[in-house]
Amino acid sequence: MQQRDSGAYAGFHGRVGTTFATSQPWWPPRPEAPEGAPNVIVMLVDDLGFSDLGCFGSEIPTPHIDATAAEGIRFANFHSTPMCSPTRAALMTGRNAHAAGVGFVAHIDPGFPGYASELPANQPSMAEVLRENGYATFMVGKWHLSKEQDMSEAGNRQSWPLQRGFDQYYGFLEALTNFHQPHRLYEGNSVVQMESFPDDYYLTDDLTDRAVRMIKESKTADPHKPFFLYYSHGAVHAPLHAKADDIARHRGRYDAGWDTLRAERFQRQKELGIMPEDTVLPPRNDEPGEDVPPWDSLTDDEKALYPRYMEVYAAMVESVDRSVGRLRAVLAELGELDNTIVIITSDNGASREGKATGTTAYFRDGGSQTRDVDGSVIREALERIDEIGGPTTWPHYPRGWAMACNTPFRLYKVSTVAGGHQVPMVLSWPARLPARDQPVRWQYSHVTDVLPTLVDWIGLTPVTARHGRPAEPLHGVSLRSAIDDPDAPTEHTRQHYECMGNRALYDDGWEALTVHKALTPFSEDRWQLYHTAQDPTQTRDLAEQHPDRLAGLVATWEEEAWANQVFPLDEGNRLKYYYRPSSHERFAGQLRIPLGTPTLERWRSSQLISGRSFRIVVEWNYHQGDEGVLVAHGGQESGYVLYVEDGQLVFTHNNCGALHSMSVALGEHCGAVIVDVSAPGGGVWDVSLVVDGAPEAKAAGLRQFAGFLPFNGIDVGRDLRSPVDWDLAQRRGTFPFSGELRAVRYEPGELAPDAASRKLEEARQIGLALE
């Protein structure tokens, strides 16, 4: 081989007799980070309230986050969107959420550009920008920026983390998961095939282990190469799961109730300078369907139960802080702590999804808008109080605790009132930003500002195209002036909000907003007006005093909405759920799942059963003495399992912890077994066990699963991870079938009369009537 001469490559032969000679390299030059570029850690906590960190007024011990804040600054007027996926899209792209194609959680695909449930193909993500500037890029945790139909092994991976700029990824792709027994983890582009988890497994610890490993691997291999870590926590989103020892440390702390906690946190916020001394604490939330009763008005049972939910939540916040401590420790060990930018914030305000009473069964009671009329939710939870936070329950706290977590703001996640989107933000870069006399910033700032701030502050080269397609301009602005000067004017002067029909517009210290009631015309919404520069907690509605200003803000919101793909608005008729691409129809066909097939992904599994009748046909040769699970679909959150034990064929239906079982005694041999499920309407199933052609057992009126349920996908021949039947799992483990089982075949049948897809035209008519 000849030596290279003046950049030419000689001696490399393609076709016979052809020599390549060029002054250009075969590949583009490898990007190099700016000299001395810092590492970057962006940590997004899920559903964390404004006051949940010690440095923002909380009693929950968060020493590691507080230490990060002491080395940097806190933004007290920082805003997300009111919902998780939209915030993640805005964070990753620096563009407003609807303009980035994610105006709602990534579980819809109605065909409108603002609700595509994935990032635009032409828009570089934060990871892609940093990688193009020479960074190693890692992510752990919740992604929630992929279409549901793309989450299986056969899905289009164009919107998975690795395809959006991350070198390494470990976590889960959708909205939430079980912290003790995650339903589905991904490593890179592959599903982690996990049969069961150790008794002491906890997701936050696992994600942190992986983050620490990624950092150590990269920094050992190339100490000069900076890294970007996006740590997207599953905590503190439901289910409220925590380790028993962590929960125990908070026992008794919340017995005084949410009114006392709110007052205590508000006082600390004023002492910390998070809130001005003259700030007014708003009255207790009283909006219909979102109201919080006085703690003193609760029953003795409610006062005995409700603190336990908050104890678990506090333990989850503490686990987040511990993850920060472990990252700080590894950075200190590597000598990288001073030269690492750390940003910690939340994707929206604290969640009211536990509604009035809280719940041990998130997927059953999380949608209730009323108090527990007959007391059954409270009684059940009291009976299981010692299980709350553990693997057998899926808890969420009552919204009174969410009100306290959002101190001092009104309302919660999904609302365009401040409690829905004003969140804590801690920023630190010790080498560039030593501790200062004024550690709090009150300039208005937004999640879209994070990417342009990193580009400006580090001195990165902006990335203005993706895959040859020009990118759209960023909507966010650099926070550099506010970082450098606590008295600098706000540069992010206008921001619109929309979530589930709720709307708001911030404009230079003023804010107009609506609280929309579903299934009512938008023209009937009453707009409120607040001078937030003087009234940060939105306690004085000035709509009547300044009608012209309000009209101008409303008109500006309309302009912003048209410019950012916000329309069509959500009337509350669920139309966005019913519209689906026609390509989905193929997923409702017959499917044979052979023994040995890895767990079929949740959404793919649901297409076989959701809103319809179906049959499960077992292909086996049974001989007396054979035992084990034939098919399992779901986990502790809900599902069903078919198994053989002690000569009995058993079908168990788990409705959020309430089990119904029926069984058939098997003889020496058994041929065909069919689970025949009919969907007569009314949200129920009638189930028959058919053995050798004869119906042998029946159950009527079982809950029909739809939406997220069952949350774990279909397993054939065993029940993996979170079990459908906890007692069975305690006796037999995953209970693999011991006999000859070839496959299980699903045969989807007729849709229920009230199936979602049959409601499409009805929903359209409701929308037209509300125009």
CSV table of C-alpha atoms in Angstrom, one decimal, residues 7 115 153 167 169 174 221 269 292 294 315 362 381 396 406 422 435 505 521 541 544 559 580 610 657 740 763:
chain,number,residue,atom,x,y,z
A,7,GLY,CA,-4.4,14.0,1.0
A,115,TYR,CA,-50.9,16.2,17.2
A,153,GLU,CA,-40.3,-4.8,17.8
A,167,ASP,CA,-25.8,7.1,21.3
A,169,TYR,CA,-30.6,4.6,25.6
A,174,GLU,CA,-44.3,5.3,27.0
A,221,ALA,CA,-12.5,5.8,27.0
A,269,GLN,CA,-40.8,29.9,50.0
A,292,VAL,CA,-60.2,20.4,47.5
A,294,PRO,CA,-60.7,21.5,54.1
A,315,ALA,CA,-40.2,8.8,49.3
A,362,TYR,CA,-54.9,4.1,39.2
A,381,ALA,CA,-57.7,1.4,50.4
A,396,HIS,CA,-52.1,7.9,43.3
A,406,ASN,CA,-48.1,23.2,43.6
A,422,GLN,CA,-45.1,26.8,36.6
A,435,ALA,CA,-22.6,30.8,44.2
A,505,LEU,CA,-51.4,33.6,26.8
A,521,PRO,CA,-68.7,25.7,23.2
A,541,ASP,CA,-58.8,38.7,38.2
A,544,GLU,CA,-63.6,43.6,34.1
A,559,GLU,CA,-52.9,34.4,16.1
A,580,ARG,CA,-56.8,6.3,13.6
A,610,SER,CA,-60.1,-3.8,22.8
A,657,GLY,CA,-57.0,-5.9,42.0
A,740,GLU,CA,-47.0,-29.8,25.2
A,763,ALA,CA,-68.1,12.4,18.2
